[in-house]
Short mmCIF file of C-alpha atoms and ligand atoms in Angstrom, two decimals:
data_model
loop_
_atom_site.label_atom_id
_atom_site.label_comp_id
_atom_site.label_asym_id
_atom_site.label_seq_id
_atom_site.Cartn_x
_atom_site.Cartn_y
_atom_site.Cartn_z
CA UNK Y 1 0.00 0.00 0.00
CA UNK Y 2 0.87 3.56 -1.21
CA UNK Y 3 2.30 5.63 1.98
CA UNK Y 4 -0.12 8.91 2.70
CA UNK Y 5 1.42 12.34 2.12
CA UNK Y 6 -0.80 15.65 2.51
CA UNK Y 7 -0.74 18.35 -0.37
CA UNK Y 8 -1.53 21.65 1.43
CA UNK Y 9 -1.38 24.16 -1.77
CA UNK Y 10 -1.36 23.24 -5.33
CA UNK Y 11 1.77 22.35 -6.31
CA UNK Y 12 3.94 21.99 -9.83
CA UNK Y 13 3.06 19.63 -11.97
CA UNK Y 14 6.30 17.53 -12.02
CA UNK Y 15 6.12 17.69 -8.50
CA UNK Y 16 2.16 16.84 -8.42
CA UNK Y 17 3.10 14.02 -10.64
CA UNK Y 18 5.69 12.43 -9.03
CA UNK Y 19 3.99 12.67 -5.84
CA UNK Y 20 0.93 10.51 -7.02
CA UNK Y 21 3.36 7.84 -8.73
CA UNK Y 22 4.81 7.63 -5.20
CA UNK Y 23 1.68 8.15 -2.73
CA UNK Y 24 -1.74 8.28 -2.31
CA UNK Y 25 -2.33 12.26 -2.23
CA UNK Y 26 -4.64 14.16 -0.50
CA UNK Y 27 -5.27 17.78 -1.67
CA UNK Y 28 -6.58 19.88 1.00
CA UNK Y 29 -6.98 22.58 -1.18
CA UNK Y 30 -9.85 21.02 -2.81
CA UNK Y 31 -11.84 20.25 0.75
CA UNK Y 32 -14.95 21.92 1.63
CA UNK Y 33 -14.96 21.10 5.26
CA UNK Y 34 -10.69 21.23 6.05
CA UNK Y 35 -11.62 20.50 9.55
CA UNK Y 36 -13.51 17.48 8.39
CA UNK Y 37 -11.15 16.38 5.61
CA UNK Y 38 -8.31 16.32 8.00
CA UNK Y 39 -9.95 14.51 10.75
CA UNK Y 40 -10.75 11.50 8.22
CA UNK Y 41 -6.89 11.38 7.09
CA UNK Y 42 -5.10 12.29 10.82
CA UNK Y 43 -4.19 8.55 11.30
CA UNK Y 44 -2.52 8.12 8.38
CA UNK Y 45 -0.80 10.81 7.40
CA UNK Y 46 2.95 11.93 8.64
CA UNK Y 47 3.90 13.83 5.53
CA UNK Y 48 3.06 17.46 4.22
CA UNK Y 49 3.84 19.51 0.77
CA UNK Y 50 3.32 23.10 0.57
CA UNK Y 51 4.19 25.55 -1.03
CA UNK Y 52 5.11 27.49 1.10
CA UNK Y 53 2.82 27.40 3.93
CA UNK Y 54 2.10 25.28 6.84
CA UNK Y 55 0.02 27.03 10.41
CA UNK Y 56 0.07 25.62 13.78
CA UNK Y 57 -3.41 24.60 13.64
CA UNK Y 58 -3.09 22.32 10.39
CA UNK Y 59 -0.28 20.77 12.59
CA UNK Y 60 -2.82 20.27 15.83
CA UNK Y 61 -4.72 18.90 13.19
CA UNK Y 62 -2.63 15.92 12.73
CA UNK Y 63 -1.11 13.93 15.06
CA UNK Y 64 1.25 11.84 13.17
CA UNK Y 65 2.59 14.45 11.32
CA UNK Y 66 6.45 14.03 10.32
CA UNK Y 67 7.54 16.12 7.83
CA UNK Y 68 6.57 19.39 6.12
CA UNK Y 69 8.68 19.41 2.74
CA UNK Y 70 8.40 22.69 1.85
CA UNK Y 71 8.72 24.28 -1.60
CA UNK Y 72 10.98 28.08 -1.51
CA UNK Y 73 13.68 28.85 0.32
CA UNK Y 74 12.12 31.11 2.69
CA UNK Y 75 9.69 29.37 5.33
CA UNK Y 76 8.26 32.64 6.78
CA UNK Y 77 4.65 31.12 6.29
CA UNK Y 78 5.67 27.45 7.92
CA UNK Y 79 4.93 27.98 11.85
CA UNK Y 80 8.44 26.82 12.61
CA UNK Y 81 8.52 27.63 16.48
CA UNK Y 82 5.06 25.31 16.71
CA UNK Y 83 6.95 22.56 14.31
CA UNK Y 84 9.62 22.36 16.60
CA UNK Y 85 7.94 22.18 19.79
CA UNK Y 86 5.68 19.67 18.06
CA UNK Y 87 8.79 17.25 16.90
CA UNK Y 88 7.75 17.91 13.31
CA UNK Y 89 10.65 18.16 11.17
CA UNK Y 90 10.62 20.97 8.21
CA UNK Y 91 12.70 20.51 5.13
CA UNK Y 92 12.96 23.94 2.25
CA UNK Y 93 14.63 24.56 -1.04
CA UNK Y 94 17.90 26.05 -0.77
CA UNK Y 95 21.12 26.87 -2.63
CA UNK Y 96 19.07 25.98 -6.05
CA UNK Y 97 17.71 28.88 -6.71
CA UNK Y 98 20.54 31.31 -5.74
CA UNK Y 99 21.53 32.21 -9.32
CA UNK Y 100 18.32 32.82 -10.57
CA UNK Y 101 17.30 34.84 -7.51
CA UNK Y 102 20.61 36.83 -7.96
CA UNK Y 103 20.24 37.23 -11.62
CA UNK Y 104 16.60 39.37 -11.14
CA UNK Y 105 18.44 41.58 -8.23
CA UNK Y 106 21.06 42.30 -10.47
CA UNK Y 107 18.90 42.94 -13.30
CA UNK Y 108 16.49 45.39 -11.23
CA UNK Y 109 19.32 47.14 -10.28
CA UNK Y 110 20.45 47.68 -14.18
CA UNK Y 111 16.78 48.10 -14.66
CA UNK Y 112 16.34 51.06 -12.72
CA UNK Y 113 19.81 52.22 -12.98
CA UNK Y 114 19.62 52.10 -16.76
CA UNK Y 115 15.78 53.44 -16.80
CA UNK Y 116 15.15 50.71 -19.38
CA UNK Y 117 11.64 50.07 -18.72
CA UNK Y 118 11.20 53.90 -18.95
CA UNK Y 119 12.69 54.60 -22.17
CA UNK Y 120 10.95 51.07 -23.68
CA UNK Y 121 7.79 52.84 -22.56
CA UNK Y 122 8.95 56.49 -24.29
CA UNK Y 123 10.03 54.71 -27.49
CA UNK Y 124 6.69 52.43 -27.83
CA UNK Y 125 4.86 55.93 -27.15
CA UNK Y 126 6.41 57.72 -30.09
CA UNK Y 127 8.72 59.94 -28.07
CA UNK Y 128 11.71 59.58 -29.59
CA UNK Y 129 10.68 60.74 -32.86
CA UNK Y 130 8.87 63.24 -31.79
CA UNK Y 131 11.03 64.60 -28.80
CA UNK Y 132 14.38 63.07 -29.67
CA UNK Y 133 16.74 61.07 -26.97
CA UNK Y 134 15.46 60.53 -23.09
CA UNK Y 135 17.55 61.94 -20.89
CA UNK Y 136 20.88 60.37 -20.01
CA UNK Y 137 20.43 57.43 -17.05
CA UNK Y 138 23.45 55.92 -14.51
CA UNK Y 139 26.22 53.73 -14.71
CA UNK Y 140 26.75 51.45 -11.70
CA UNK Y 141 30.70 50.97 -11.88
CA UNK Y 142 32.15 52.50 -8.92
CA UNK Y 143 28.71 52.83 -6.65
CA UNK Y 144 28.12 51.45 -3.73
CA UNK Y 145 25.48 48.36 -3.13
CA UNK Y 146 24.61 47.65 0.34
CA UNK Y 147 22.99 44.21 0.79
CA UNK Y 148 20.74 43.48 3.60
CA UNK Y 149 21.32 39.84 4.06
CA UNK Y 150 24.41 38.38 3.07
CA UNK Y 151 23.04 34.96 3.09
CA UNK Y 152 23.35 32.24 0.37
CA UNK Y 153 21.66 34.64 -2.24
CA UNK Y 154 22.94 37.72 -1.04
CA UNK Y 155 26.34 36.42 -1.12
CA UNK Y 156 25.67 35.55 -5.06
CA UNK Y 157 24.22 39.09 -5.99
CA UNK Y 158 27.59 40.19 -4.45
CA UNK Y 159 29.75 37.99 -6.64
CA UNK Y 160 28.19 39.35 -9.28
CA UNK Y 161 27.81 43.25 -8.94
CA UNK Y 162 31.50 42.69 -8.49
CA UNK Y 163 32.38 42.65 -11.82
CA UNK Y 164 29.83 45.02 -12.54
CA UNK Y 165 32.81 47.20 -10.45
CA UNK Y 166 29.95 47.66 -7.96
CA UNK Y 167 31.67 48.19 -4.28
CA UNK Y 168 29.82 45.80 -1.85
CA UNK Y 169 28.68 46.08 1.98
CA UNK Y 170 26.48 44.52 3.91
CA UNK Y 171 24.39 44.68 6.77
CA UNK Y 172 22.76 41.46 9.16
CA UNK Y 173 22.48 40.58 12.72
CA UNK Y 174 26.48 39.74 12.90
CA UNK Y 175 29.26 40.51 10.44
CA UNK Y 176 30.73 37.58 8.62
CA UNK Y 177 35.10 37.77 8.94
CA UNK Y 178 35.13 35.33 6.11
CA UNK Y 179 33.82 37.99 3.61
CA UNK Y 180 35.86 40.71 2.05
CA UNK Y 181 33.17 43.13 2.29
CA UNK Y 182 32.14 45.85 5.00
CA UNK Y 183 30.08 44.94 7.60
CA UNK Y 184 27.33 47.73 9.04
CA UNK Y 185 26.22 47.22 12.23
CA UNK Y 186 22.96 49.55 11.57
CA UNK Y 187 21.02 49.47 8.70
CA UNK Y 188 20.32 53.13 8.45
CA UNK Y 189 24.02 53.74 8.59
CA UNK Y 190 24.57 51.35 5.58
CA UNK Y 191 21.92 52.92 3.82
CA UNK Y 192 23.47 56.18 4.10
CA UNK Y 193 26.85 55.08 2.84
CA UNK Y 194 25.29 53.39 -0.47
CA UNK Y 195 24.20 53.84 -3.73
CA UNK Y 196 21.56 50.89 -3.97
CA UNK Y 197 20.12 48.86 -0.98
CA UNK Y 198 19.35 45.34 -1.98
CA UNK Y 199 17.08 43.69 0.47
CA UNK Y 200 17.85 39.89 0.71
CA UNK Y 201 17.30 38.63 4.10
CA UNK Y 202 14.13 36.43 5.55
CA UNK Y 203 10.46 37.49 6.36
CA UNK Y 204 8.61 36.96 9.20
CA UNK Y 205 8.34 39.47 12.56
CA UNK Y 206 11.78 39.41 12.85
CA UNK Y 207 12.53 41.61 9.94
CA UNK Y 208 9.16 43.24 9.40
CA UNK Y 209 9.20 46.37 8.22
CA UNK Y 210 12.92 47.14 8.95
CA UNK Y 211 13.55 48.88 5.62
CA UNK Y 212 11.49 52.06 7.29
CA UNK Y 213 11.03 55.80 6.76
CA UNK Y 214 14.44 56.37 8.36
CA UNK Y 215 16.49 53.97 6.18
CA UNK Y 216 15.09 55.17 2.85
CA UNK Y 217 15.34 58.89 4.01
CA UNK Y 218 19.24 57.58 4.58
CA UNK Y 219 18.91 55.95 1.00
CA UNK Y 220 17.79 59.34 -0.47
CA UNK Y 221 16.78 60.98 -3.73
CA UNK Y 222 19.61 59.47 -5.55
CA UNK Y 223 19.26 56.47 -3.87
CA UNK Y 224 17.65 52.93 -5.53
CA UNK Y 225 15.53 50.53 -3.00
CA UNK Y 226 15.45 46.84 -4.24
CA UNK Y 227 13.56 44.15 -3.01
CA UNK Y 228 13.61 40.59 -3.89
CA UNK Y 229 13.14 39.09 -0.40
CA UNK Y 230 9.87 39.28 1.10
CA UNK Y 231 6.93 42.47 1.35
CA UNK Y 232 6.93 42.19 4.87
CA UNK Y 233 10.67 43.74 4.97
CA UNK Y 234 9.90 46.87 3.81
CA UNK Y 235 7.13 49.91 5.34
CA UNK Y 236 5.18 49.59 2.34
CA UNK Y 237 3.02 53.19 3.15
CA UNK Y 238 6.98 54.70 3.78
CA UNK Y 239 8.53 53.58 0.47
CA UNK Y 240 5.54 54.88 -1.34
CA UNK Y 241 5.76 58.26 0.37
CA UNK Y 242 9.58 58.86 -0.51
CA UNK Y 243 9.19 57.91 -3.95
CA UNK Y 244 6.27 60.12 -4.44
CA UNK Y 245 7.70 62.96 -2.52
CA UNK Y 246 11.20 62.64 -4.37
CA UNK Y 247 12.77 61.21 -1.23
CA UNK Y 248 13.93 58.25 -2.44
CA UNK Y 249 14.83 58.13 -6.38
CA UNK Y 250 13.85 54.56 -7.42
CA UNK Y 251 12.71 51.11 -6.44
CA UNK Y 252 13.01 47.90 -8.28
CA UNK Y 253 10.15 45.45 -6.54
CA UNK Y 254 9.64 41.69 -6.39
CA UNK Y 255 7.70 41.47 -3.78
CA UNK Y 256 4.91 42.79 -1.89
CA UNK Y 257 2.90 43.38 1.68
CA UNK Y 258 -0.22 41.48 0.04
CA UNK Y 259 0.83 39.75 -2.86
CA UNK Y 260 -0.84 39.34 -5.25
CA UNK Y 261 -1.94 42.64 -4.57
CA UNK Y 262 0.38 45.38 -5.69
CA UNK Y 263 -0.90 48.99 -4.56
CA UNK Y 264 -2.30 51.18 -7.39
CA UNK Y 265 0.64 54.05 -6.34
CA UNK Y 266 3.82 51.98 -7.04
CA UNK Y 267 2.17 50.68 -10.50
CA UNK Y 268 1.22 54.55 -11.82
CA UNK Y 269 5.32 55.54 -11.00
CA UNK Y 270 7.93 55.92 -13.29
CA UNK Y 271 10.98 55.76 -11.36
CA UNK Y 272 9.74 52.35 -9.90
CA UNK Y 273 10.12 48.74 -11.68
CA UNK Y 274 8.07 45.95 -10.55
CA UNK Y 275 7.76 41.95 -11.09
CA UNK Y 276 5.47 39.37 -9.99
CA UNK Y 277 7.39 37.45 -7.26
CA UNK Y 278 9.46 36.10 -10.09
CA UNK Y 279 12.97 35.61 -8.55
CA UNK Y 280 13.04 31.99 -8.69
CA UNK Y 281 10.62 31.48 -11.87
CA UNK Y 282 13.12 29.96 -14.63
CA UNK Y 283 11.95 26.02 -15.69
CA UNK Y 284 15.51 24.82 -14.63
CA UNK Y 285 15.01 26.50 -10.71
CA UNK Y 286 11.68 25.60 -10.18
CA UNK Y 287 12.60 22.04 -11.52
CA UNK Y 288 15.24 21.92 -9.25
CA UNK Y 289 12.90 23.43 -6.41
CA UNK Y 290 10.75 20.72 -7.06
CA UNK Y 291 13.05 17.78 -7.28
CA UNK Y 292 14.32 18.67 -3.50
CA UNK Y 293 10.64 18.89 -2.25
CA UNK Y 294 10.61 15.20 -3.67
CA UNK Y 295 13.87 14.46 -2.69
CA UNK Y 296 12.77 14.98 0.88
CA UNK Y 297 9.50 13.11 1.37
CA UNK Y 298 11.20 10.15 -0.80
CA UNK Y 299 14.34 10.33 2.08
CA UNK Y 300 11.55 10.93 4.71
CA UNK Y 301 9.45 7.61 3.92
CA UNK Y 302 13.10 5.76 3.10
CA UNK Y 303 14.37 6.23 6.80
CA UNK Y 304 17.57 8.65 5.40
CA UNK Y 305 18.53 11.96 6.94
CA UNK Y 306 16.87 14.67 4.84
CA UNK Y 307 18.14 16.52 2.43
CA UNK Y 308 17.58 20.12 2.94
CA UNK Y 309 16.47 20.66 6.63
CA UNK Y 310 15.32 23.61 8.46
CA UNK Y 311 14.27 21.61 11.73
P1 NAP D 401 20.08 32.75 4.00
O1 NAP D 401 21.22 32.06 3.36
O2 NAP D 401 19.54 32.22 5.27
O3 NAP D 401 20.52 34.28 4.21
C1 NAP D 401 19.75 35.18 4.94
C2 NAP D 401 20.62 36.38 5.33
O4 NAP D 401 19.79 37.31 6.03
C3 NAP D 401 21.78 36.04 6.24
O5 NAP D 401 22.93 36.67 5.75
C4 NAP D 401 21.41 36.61 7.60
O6 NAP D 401 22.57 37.13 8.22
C5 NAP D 401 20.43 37.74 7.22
N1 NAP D 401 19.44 37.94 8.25
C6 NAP D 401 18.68 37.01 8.87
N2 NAP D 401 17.89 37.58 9.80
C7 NAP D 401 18.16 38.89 9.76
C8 NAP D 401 17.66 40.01 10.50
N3 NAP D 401 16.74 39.86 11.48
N4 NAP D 401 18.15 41.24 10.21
C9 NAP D 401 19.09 41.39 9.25
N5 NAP D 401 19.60 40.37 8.53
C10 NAP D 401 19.13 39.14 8.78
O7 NAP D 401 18.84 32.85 3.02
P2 NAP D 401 18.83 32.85 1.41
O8 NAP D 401 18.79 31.47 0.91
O9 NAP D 401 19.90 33.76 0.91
O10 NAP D 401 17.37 33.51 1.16
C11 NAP D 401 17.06 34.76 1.70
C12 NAP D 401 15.60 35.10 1.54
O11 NAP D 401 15.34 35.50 0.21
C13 NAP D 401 14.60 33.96 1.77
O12 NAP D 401 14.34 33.77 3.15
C14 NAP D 401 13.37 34.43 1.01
O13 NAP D 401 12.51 35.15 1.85
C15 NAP D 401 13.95 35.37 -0.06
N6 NAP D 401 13.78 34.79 -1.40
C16 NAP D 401 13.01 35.45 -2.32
C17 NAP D 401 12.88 34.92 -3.60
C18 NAP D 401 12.06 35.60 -4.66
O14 NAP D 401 11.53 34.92 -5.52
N7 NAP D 401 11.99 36.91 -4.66
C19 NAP D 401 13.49 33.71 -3.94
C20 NAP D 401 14.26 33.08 -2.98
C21 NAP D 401 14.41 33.64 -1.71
P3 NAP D 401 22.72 37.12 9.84
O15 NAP D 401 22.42 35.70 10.25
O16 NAP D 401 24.11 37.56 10.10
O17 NAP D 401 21.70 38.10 10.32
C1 8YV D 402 9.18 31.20 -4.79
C2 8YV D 402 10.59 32.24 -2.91
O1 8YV D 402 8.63 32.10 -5.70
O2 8YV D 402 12.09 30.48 -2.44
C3 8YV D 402 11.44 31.43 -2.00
O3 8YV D 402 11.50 31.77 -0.80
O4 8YV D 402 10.07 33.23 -2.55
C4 8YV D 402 10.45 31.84 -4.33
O5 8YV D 402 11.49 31.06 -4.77
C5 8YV D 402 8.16 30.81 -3.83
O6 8YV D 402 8.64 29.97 -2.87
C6 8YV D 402 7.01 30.14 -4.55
O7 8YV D 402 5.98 29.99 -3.68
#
């Protein structure tokens, strides 16, 4: 008999797939009653996949649980505190997706620095014939990128703004003597000192709304804010305010407070380029993403140390 494993969210299709050639599958997604739905399965079940997301009350919910294989990198919507206390280990997707997470920061940054979405939209208006060239934009060779969260990803985006001649520094809870970069111990002070702020560093309350009023005042009007790890770092009412007053010059946006929900003020600005939560979104990442969320419930039900752990 087919072992039980719980699918919380829709998930990828390669994923979905190879989870029902392994399992039998229940998608609580699909149930009416959850309450009722989970109560029927409880015995069974010690295995989760989510995308992303996984609440203390789904755990109280089942008894047996195991595992919650996780699909991202970040695991600010797992209840990881209540996991642990529970027993319940909690595996994520690491390391696969750095490049492709890097690559969008990086290409933000040109983005903005570069206006290109700008002048795309004054050349598809008829601008340039009838107004001749946009003004001239930035080069990013010699200016400063301070990276909040030098992390796995973080740590990439800096490789790579390297040879861009970018100069690199950093800000986190402790510096790192391994790296050859500058280490601020406050995040406003950082933000004063650079060029471009790249925010890179987990959700969740620990981190919410650090990227404030007073950091992107420090940032200032020639100043670029990017963000490509989670809504919930930056004061979404403050960023809007200093772009629209002129505080703050630009801002290059993955993410948001209430995704999918972008607010109606970032998408009428200019100076500010946005994306869809796209970091990781290539085939080959999300594959990869994918194969690890497999890769863990198949070492889970096999009795092997998991591969990518959080708990
Ligand atoms: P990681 O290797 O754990 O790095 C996180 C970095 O953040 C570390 O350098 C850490 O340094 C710093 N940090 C942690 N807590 C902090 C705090 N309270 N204040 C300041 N800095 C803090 O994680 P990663 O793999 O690079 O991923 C980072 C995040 O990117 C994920 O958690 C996810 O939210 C986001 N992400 C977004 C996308 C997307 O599609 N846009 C894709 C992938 C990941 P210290 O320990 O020294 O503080
Ligand atoms: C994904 C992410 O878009 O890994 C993360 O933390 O934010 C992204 O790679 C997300 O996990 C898909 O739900």
């Amino acid at each position: 008999m087919k072992p039980h494993v719980l699918m919380v969210t829709p998930m990828m299709q390669h994923v979905t797939s190879a989870l029902e050639d392994a399992y039998t599958v229940h998608r609580l997604f699909e149930a009416c009653d959850r309450k009722a739905f989970l109560a029927e399965i409880a015995g069974s079940l010690t295995a989760a996949a989510t995308m992303g997301r996984a609440d203390a009350a789904l755990m109280e919910a089942l008894p047996n649980l195991k595992l919650i294989s996780s699909f991202g990198v970040g695991y600010d919507g797992v209840d990881i505190e209540h996991a642990r206390s529970r027993g319940i280990r909690v595996t994520n997707t690491p390391d696969v997706l750095n490049d492709d997470v890097a690559n969008m920061a990086v290409m933000l940054l040109l983005t903005c620095s570069r206006r290109f979405v700008e002048w795309d939209r004054y050349l598809r208006a008829g601008r340039w014939e009838a107004e001749g060239d946009p003004p001239l934009a930035r080069g990013i060779r010699g200016r400063t990128v301070g990276i909040l969260g030098l992390g796995r990803i973080g740590k990439d985006i800096a490789r790579k703004l390297e040879i861009f001649g970018c100069e690199i520094v950093y800000h986190g809870r402790s510096a790192q003597d391994d790296q050859p970069y500058r280490f601020y111990g406050s995040l406003t002070d950082m933000a004063a000192a650079s060029d471009y702020l790249i925010a890179i560093c987990p959700g969740g309350d620990a981190t919410r709304g650090i990227v404030n009023k007073e950091v992107l005042d420090a940032l200032g009007p020639d100043g670029t804010f990017i963000n490509v790890a989670r809504g919930s770092v930056h004061d979404e009412e403050a960023l809007i305010a200093a772009l629209q007053d002129g505080r703050l010059g630009a801002a290059g946006l993955d993410v948001y407070v209430q995704e999918p929900h972008v607010p109606a003020a970032l998408i009428e600005m200019d100076n500010v380029v946005l994306q869809p939560h796209q970091g990781s979104a290539t085939v080959e990442t999300r594959k990869a993403m994918g194969d690890l969320v497999i890769g863990n419930l198949a070492a889970h039900f096999a009795g092997k140390p998991l591969l990518t752990p959080v708990v």
